[in-house]
mmCIF file of C-alpha atoms in Angstrom:
data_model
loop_
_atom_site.group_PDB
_atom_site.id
_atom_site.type_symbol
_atom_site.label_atom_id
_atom_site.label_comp_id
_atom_site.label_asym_id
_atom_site.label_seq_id
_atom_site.Cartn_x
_atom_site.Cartn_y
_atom_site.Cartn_z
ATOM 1 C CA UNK A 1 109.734 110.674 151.330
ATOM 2 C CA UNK A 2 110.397 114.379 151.968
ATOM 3 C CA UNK A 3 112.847 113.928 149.052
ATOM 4 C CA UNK A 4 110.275 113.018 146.959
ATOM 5 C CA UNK A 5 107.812 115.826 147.662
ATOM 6 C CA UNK A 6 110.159 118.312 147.071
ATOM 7 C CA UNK A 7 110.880 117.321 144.272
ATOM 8 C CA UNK A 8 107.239 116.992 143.398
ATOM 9 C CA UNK A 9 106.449 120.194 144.228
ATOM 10 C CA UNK A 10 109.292 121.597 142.005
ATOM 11 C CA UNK A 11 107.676 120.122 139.214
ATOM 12 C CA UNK A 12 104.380 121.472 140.029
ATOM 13 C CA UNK A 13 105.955 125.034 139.836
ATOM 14 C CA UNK A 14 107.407 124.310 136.572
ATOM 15 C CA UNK A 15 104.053 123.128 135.111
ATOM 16 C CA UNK A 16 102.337 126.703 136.609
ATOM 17 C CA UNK A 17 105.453 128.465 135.048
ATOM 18 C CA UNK A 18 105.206 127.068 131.569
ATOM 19 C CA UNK A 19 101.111 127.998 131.808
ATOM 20 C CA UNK A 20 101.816 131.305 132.884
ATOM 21 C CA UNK A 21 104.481 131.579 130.290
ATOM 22 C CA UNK A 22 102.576 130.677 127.490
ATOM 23 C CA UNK A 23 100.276 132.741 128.149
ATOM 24 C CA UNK A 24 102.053 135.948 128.267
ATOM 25 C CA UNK A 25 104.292 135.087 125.249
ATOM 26 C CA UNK A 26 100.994 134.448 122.880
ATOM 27 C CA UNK A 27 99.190 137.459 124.067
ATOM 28 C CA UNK A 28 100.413 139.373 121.155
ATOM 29 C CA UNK A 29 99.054 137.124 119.202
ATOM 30 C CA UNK A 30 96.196 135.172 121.191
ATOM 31 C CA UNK A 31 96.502 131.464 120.987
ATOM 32 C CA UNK A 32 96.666 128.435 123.434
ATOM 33 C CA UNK A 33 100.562 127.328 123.118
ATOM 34 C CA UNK A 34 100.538 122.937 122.675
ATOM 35 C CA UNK A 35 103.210 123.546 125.922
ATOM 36 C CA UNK A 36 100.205 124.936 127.886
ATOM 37 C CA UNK A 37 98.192 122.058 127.698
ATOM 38 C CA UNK A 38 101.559 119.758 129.067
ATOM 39 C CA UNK A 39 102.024 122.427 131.437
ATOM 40 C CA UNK A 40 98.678 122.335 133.301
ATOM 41 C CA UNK A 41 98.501 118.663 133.207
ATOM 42 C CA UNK A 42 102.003 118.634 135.285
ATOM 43 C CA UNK A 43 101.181 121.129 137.535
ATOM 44 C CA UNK A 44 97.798 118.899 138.339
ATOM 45 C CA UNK A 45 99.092 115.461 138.598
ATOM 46 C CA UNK A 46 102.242 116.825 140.166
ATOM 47 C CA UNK A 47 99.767 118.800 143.007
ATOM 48 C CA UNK A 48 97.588 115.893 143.812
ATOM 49 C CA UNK A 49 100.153 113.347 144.281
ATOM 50 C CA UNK A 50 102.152 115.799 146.094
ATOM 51 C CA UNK A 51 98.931 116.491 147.958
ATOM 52 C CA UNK A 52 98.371 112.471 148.855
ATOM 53 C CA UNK A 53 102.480 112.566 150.424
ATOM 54 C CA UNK A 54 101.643 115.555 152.217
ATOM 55 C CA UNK A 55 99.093 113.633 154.380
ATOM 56 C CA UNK A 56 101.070 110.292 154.153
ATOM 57 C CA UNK A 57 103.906 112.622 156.003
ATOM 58 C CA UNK A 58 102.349 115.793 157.851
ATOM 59 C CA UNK A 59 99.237 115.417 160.004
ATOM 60 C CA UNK A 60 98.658 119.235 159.901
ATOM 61 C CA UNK A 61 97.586 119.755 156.201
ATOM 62 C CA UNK A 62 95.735 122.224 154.825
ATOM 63 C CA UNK A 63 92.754 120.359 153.324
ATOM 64 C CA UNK A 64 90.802 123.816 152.332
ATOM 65 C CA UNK A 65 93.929 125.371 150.616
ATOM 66 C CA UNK A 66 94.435 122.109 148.637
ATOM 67 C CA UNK A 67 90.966 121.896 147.801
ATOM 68 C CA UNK A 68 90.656 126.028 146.272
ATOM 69 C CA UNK A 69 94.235 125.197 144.375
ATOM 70 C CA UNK A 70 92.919 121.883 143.112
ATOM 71 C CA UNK A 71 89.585 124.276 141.864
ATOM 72 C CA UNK A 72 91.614 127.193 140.502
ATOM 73 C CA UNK A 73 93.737 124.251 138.401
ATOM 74 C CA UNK A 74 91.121 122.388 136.866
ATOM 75 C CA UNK A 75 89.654 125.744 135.592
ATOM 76 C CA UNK A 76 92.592 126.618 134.124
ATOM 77 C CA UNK A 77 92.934 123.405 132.606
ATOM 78 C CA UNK A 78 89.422 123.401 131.294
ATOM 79 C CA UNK A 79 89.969 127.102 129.900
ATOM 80 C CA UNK A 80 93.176 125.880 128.334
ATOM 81 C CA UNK A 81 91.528 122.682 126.250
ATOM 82 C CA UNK A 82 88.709 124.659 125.175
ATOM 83 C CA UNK A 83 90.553 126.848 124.010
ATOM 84 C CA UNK A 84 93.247 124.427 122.091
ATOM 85 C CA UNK A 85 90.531 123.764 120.452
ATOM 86 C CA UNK A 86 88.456 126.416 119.914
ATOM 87 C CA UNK A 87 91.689 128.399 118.595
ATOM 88 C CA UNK A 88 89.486 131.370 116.809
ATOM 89 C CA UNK A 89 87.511 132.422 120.261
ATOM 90 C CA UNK A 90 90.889 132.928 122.051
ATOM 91 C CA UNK A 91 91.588 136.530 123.009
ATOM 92 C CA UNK A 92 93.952 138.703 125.040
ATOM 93 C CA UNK A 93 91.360 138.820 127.862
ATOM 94 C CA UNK A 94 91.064 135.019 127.683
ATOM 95 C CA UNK A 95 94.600 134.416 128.170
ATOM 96 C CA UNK A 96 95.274 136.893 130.817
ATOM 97 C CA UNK A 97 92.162 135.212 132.790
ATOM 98 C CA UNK A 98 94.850 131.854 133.031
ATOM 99 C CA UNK A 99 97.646 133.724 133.708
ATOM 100 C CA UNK A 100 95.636 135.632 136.527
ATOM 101 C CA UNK A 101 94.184 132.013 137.693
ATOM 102 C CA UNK A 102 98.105 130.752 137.972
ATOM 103 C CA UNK A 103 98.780 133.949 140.092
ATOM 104 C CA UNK A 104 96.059 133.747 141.999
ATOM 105 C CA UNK A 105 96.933 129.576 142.554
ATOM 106 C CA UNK A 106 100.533 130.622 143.279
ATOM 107 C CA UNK A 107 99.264 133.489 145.607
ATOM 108 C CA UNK A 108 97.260 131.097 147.908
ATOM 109 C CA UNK A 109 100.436 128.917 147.887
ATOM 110 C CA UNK A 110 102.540 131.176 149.164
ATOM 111 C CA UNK A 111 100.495 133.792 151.491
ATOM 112 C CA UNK A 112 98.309 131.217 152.858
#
């Protein structure tokens, strides 16, 4: 089982590191990358059933933590699909508000 979250949580990085990837590579040219959608989704379905093995294995989890990371994602997510599809109204400041939401997410991760 403790196999299995690790690996979980692995994949939840990878889905905050394509988000925060895409959006620094398109801020030259502001656009929500089709990877940053994909990304986001991972890092959310990765997180909550990573979340749901955490209890099943730890008694000592973190239920406020999860709970702000779980926020901080599904803005991000809602930021990134409104902006896949409202492609003109993207800007610089747009995308470096989700890469400054997957900071701050992998910020309370670590620190806290």
């Amino acid at each position: 089982m403790t196999l299995l979250l690790q690996i979980l949580v692995i994949l939840h990085m990878v889905g905050w590191a394509i988000v925060f990837g895409g959006a620094v590579v398109n801020l030259r040219k502001p656009k929500i990358a089709t990877g940053m959608l994909h990304g986001i989704l991972t890092a959310i379905i990765a997180g909550l059933i990573s979340m749901g093995l955490a209890h099943a294995i730890f008694t000592d989890v973190n239920d406020m933590k999860y709970g702000i990371k779980l926020l901080i994602a599904l803005i991000a997510g809602g930021m990134i699909i409104w902006g896949g599809r409202n492609q003109e109204k993207v800007s610089r400041g747009f995308l470096g508000a989700i890469a400054g939401l997957v900071l701050a997410n992998i910020a309370i991760a670590v620190i806290w």
